[in-house]
mmCIF file of C-alpha atoms in Angstrom:
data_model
loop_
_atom_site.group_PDB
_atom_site.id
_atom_site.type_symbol
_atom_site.label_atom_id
_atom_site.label_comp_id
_atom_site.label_asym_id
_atom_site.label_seq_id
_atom_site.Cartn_x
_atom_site.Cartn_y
_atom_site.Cartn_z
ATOM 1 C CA UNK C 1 78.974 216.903 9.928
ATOM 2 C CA UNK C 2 77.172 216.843 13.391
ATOM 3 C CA UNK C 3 79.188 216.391 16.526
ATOM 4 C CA UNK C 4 78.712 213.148 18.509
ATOM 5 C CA UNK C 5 76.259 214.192 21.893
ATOM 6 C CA UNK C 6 77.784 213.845 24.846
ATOM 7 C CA UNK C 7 75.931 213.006 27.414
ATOM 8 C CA UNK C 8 76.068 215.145 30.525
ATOM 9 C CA UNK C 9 78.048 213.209 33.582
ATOM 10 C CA UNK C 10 75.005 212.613 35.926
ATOM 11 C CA UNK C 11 72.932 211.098 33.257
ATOM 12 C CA UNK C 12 75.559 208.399 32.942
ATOM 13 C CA UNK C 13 75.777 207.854 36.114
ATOM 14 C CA UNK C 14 72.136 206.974 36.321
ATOM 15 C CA UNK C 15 73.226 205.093 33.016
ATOM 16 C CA UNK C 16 75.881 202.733 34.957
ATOM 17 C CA UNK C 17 74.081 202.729 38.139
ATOM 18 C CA UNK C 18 70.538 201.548 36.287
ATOM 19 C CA UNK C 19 72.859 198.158 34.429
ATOM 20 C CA UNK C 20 74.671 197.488 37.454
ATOM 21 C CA UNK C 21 71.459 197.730 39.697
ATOM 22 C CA UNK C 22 69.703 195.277 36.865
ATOM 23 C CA UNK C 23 73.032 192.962 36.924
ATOM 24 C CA UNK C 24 72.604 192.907 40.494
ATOM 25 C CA UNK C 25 69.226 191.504 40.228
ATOM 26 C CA UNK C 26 69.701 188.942 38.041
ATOM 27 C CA UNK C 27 72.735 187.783 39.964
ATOM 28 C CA UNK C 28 70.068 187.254 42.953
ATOM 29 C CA UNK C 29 67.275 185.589 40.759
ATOM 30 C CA UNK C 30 69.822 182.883 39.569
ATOM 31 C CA UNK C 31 71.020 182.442 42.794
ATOM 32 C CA UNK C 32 67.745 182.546 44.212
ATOM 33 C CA UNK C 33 66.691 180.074 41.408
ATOM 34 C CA UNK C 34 69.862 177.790 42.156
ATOM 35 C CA UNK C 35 68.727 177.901 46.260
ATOM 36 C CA UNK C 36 65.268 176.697 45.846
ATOM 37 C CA UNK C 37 66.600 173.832 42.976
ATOM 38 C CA UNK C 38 68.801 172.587 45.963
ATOM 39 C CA UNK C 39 66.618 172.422 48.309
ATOM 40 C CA UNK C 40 63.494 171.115 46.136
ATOM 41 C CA UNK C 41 62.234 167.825 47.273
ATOM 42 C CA UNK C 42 62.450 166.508 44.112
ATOM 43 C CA UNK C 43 65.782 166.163 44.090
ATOM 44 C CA UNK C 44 66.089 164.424 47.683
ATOM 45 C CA UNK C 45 67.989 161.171 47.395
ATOM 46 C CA UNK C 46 64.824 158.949 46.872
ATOM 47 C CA UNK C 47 66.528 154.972 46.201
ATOM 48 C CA UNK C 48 70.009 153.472 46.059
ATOM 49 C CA UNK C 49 70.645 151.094 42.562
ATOM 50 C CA UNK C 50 73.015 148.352 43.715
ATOM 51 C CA UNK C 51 74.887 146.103 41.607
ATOM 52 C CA UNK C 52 78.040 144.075 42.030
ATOM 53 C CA UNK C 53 79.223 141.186 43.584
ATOM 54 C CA UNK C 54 76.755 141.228 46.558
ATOM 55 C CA UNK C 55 75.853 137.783 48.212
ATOM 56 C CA UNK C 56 76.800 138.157 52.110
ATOM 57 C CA UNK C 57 74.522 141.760 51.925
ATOM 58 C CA UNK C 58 71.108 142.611 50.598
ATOM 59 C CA UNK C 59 70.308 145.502 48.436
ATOM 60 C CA UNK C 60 67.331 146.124 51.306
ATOM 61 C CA UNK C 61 69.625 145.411 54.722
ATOM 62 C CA UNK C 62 72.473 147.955 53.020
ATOM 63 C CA UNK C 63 69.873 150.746 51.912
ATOM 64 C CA UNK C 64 68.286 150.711 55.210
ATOM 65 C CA UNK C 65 72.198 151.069 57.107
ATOM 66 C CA UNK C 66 73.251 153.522 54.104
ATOM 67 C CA UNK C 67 70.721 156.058 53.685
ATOM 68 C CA UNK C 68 70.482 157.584 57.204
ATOM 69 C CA UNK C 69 74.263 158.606 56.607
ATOM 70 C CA UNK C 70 73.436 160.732 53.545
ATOM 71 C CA UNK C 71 73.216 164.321 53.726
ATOM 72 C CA UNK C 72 72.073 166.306 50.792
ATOM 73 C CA UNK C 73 70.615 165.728 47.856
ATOM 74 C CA UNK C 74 71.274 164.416 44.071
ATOM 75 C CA UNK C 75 73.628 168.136 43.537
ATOM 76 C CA UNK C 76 75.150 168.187 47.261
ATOM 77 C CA UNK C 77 75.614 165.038 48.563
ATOM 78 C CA UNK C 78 79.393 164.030 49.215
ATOM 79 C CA UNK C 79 80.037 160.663 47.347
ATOM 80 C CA UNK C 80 82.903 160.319 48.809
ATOM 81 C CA UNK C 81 81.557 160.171 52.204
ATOM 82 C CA UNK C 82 78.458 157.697 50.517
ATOM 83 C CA UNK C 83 81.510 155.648 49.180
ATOM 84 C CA UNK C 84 82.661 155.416 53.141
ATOM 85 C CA UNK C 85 78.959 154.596 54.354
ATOM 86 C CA UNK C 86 79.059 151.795 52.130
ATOM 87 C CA UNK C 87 82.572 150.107 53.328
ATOM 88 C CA UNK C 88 81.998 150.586 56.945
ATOM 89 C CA UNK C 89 79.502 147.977 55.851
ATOM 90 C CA UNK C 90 80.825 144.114 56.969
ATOM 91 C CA UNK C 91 81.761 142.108 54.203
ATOM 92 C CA UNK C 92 82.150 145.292 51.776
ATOM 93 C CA UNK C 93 85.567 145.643 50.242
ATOM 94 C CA UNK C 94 85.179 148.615 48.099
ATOM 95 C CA UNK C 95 81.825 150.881 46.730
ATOM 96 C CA UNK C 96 81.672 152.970 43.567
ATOM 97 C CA UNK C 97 79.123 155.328 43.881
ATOM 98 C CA UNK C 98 77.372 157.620 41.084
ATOM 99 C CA UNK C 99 74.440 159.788 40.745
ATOM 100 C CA UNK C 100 71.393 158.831 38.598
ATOM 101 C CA UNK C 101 69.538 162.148 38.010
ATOM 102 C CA UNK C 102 66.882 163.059 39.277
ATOM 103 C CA UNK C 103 67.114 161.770 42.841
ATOM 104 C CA UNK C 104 69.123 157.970 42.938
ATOM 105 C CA UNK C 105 72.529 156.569 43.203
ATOM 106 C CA UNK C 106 74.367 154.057 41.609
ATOM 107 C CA UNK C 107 76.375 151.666 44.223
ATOM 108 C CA UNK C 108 78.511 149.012 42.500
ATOM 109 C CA UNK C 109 79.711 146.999 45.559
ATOM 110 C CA UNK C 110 82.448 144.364 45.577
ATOM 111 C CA UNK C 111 83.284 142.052 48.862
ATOM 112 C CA UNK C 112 85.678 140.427 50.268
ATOM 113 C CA UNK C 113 86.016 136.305 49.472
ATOM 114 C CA UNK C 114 87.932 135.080 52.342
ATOM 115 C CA UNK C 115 90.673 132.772 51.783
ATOM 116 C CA UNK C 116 91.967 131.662 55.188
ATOM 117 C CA UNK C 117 90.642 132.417 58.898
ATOM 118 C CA UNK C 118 93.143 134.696 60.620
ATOM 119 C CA UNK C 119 94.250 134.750 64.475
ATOM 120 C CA UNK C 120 92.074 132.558 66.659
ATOM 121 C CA UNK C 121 89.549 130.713 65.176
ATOM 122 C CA UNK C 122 85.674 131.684 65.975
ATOM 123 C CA UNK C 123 86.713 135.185 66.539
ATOM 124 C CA UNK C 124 85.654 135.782 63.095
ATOM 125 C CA UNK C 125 88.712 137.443 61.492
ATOM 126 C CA UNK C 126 88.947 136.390 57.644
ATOM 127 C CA UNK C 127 91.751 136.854 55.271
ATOM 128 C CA UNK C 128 91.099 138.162 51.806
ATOM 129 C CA UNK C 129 92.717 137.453 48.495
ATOM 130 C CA UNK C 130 94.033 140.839 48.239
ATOM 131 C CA UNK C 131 95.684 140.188 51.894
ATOM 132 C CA UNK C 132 93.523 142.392 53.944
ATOM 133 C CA UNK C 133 92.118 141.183 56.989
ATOM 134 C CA UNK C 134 88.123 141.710 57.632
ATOM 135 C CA UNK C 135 86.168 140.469 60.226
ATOM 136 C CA UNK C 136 82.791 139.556 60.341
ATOM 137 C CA UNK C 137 80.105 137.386 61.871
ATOM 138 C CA UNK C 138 81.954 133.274 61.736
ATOM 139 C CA UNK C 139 78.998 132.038 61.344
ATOM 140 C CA UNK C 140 78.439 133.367 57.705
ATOM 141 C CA UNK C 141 81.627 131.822 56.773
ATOM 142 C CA UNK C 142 82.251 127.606 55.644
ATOM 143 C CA UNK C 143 85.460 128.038 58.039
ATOM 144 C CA UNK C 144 86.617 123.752 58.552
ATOM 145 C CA UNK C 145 87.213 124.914 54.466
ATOM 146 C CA UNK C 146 89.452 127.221 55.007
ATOM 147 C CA UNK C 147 93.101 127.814 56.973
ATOM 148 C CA UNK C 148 94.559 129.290 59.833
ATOM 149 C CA UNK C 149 96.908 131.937 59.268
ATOM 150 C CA UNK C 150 97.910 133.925 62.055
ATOM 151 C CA UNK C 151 100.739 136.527 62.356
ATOM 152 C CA UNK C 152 101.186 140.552 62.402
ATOM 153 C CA UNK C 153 98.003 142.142 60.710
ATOM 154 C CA UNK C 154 100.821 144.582 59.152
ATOM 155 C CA UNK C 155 101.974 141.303 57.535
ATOM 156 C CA UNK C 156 99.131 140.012 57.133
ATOM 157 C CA UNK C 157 99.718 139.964 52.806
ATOM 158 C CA UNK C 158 103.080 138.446 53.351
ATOM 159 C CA UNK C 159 102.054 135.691 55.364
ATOM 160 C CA UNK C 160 99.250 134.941 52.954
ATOM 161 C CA UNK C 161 101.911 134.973 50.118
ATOM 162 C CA UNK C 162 104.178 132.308 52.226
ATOM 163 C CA UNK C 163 101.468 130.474 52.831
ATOM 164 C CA UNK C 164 100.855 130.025 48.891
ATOM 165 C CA UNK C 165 103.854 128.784 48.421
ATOM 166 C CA UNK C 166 104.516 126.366 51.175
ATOM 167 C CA UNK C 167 101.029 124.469 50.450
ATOM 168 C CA UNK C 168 101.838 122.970 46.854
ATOM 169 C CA UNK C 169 105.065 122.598 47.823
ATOM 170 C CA UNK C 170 104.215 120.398 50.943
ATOM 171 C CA UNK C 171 101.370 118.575 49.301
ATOM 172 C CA UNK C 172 104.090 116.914 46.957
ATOM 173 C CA UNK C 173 106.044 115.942 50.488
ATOM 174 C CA UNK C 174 102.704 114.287 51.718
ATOM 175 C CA UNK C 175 102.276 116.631 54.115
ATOM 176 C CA UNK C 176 99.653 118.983 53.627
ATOM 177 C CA UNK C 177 99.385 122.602 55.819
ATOM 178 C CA UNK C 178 96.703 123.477 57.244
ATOM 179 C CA UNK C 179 97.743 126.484 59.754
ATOM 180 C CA UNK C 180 101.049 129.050 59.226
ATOM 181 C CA UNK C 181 102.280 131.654 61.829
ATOM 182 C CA UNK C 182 104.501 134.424 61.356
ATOM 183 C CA UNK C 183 106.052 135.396 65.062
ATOM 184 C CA UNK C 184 106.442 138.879 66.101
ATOM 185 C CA UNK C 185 110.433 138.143 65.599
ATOM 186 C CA UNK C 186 109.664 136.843 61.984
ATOM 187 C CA UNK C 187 109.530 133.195 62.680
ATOM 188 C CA UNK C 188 107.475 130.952 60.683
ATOM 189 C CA UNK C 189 106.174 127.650 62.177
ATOM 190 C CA UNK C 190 103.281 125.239 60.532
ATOM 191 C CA UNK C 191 100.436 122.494 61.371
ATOM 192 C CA UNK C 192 99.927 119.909 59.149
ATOM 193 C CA UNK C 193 96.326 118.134 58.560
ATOM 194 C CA UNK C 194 97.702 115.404 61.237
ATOM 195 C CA UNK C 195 97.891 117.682 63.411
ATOM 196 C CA UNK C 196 101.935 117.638 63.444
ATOM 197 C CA UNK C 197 103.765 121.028 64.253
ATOM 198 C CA UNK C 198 106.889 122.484 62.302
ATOM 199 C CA UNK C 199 109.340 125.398 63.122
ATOM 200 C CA UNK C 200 110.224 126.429 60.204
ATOM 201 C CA UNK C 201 112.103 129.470 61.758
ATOM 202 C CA UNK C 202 113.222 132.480 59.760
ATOM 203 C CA UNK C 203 114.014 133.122 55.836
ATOM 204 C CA UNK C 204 112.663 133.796 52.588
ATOM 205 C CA UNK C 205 110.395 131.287 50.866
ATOM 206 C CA UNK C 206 113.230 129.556 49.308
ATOM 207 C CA UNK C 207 115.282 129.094 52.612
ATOM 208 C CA UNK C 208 112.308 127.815 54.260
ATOM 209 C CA UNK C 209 111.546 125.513 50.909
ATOM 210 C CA UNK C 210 114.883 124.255 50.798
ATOM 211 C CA UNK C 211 114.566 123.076 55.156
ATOM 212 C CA UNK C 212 111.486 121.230 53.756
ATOM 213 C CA UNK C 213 112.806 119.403 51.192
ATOM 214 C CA UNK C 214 115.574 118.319 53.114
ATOM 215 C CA UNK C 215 113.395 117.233 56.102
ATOM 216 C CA UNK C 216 111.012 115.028 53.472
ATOM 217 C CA UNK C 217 114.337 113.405 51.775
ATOM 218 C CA UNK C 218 114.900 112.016 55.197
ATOM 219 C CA UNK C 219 112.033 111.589 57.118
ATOM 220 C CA UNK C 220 110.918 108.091 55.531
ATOM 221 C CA UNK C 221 113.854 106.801 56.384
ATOM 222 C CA UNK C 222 114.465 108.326 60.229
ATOM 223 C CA UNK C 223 110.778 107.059 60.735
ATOM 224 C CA UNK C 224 111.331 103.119 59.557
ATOM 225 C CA UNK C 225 114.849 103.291 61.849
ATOM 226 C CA UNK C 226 112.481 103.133 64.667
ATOM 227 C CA UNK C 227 109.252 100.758 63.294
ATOM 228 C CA UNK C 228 107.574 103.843 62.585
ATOM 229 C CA UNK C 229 105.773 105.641 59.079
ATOM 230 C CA UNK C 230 105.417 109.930 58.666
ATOM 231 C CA UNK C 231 101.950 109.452 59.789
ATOM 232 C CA UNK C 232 103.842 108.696 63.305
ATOM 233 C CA UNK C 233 105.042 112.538 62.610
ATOM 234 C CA UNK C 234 104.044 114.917 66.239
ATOM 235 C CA UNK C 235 106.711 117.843 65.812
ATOM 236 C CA UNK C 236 110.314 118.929 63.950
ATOM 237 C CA UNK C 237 112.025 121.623 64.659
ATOM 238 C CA UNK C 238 113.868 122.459 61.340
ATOM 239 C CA UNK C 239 116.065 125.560 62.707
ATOM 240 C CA UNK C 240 118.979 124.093 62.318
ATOM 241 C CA UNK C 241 122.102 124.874 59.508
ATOM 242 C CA UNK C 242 121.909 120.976 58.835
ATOM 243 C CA UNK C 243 119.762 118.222 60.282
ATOM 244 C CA UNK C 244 116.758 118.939 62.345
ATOM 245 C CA UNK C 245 115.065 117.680 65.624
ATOM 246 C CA UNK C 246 112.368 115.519 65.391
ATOM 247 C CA UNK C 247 109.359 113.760 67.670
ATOM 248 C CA UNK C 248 107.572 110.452 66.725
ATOM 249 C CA UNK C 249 104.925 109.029 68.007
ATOM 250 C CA UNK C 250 105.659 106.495 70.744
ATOM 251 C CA UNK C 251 109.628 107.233 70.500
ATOM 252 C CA UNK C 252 111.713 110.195 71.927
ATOM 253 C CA UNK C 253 112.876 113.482 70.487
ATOM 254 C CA UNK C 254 115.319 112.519 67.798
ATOM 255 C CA UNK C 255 118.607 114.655 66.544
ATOM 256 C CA UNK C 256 119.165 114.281 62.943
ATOM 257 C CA UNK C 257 122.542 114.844 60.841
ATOM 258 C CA UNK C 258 124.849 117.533 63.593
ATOM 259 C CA UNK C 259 122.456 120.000 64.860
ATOM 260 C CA UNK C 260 123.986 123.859 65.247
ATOM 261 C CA UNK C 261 121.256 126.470 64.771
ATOM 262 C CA UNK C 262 122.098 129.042 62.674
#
């Protein structure tokens, strides 16, 4: 039986240096390959796909604003940096944004329906459903349709919620709201339609509920004392433990029931 050859230690050596010298160069032609695949025009982001709800922004006006802002192409752009392009957009709420190989991206937009105008009307602040305050151009929004809500933008979701509740509530007192402010100390007040103001003062939306059912029981009756109807109605001041403060049109401020504020 013959004896396995050994090979001698240098020819090894040329052995191991000869793969590792040809794994070396492979290494470099796939990351040479890889190099020029990145930078190949071909793959340069060439059109933006956008889909959604879209009706305040054009496909053309946002791939004109969006594409400058993109660096890289379809393997090294940063969608999460396209996603930002898009919301810095007015009117965009949120972007989901995917790659369509070879060189396009998928956009799925969806904006912000505003539900009341927020601070001082004109400036062009809007109120979302979602709470969020957005502003953008006043003209592009039907604002005598909408209300005036007006508080801390930090509580800007709570006010909107307080405001859903008061306006049913108020339309079954014949008195519908048209404008709600939170104060920086966390005190509500309200204008109706008539243009008729109400503190409402501080409390959860029961507390403030319960002041306003109290005030309708009894402001029919208050009115007729003095030849007047609620559409005679300029202010009440409902900060009171029981009773409130009222003015009428064409008669002094009134003090209902023993006023004590709480």
């Amino acid at each position: 039986m013959k004896k396995p050859l050994v090979l001698p230690m240098d020819v090894r050596l040329m052995q191991w240096t000869s793969g590792l010298m040809f794994a070396l160069a492979l290494i470099m032609c796939v990351a040479s390959g890889i190099g020029w695949l990145l930078r190949h025009p071909a793959f340069s982001i060439q059109g933006i796909t956008v889909r959604g709800n879209v009706t305040h922004s054009n496909a053309v006006t946002l791939r004109a604003n969006v594409l400058p802002q993109l660096t890289g192409n379809f393997f090294t752009l940063n969608l999460l940096q396209a996603r930002q392009a898009f919301e810095q957009i007015p009117w965009i709420r949120s972007a989901l944004v995917r790659r369509e190989f070879p060189n396009r991206l998928s956009v799925t937009l969806d904006e912000f329906q505003p539900v009341a105008q927020w601070g001082t009307e004109g400036d062009g602040k809007f109120l979302s459903a979602e709470g969020a305050v957005f502003e953008v151009n006043a003209d592009d929004v039907d604002s005598d349709a909408l209300p005036t809500l007006k508080g801390p933008e930090s509580q800007a979701k709570t006010v909107w919620e307080m405001f859903q509740y008061l306006k049913p509530l108020m339309a079954k007192m014949d008195m519908p709201l048209d404008k709600l402010e939170l104060s920086q100390r966390g005190s509500w007040s309200a204008q109706l339609e008539s243009g008729a103001s109400l503190e409402l003062g501080q409390g959860t939306q029961q507390e403030l509920g319960d002041r306003l059912k109290l005030f309708s029981k009894t402001l029919t009756q208050v009115a007729s004392r003095y030849g007047r109807t609620t559409t005679s109605l300029l202010s009440a001041d409902l900060r009171y433990e029981s009773g409130y403060a009222l003015r009428l049109r064409g008669v002094s401020t009134l003090a209902v029931d023993g006023l004590k504020k709480p």
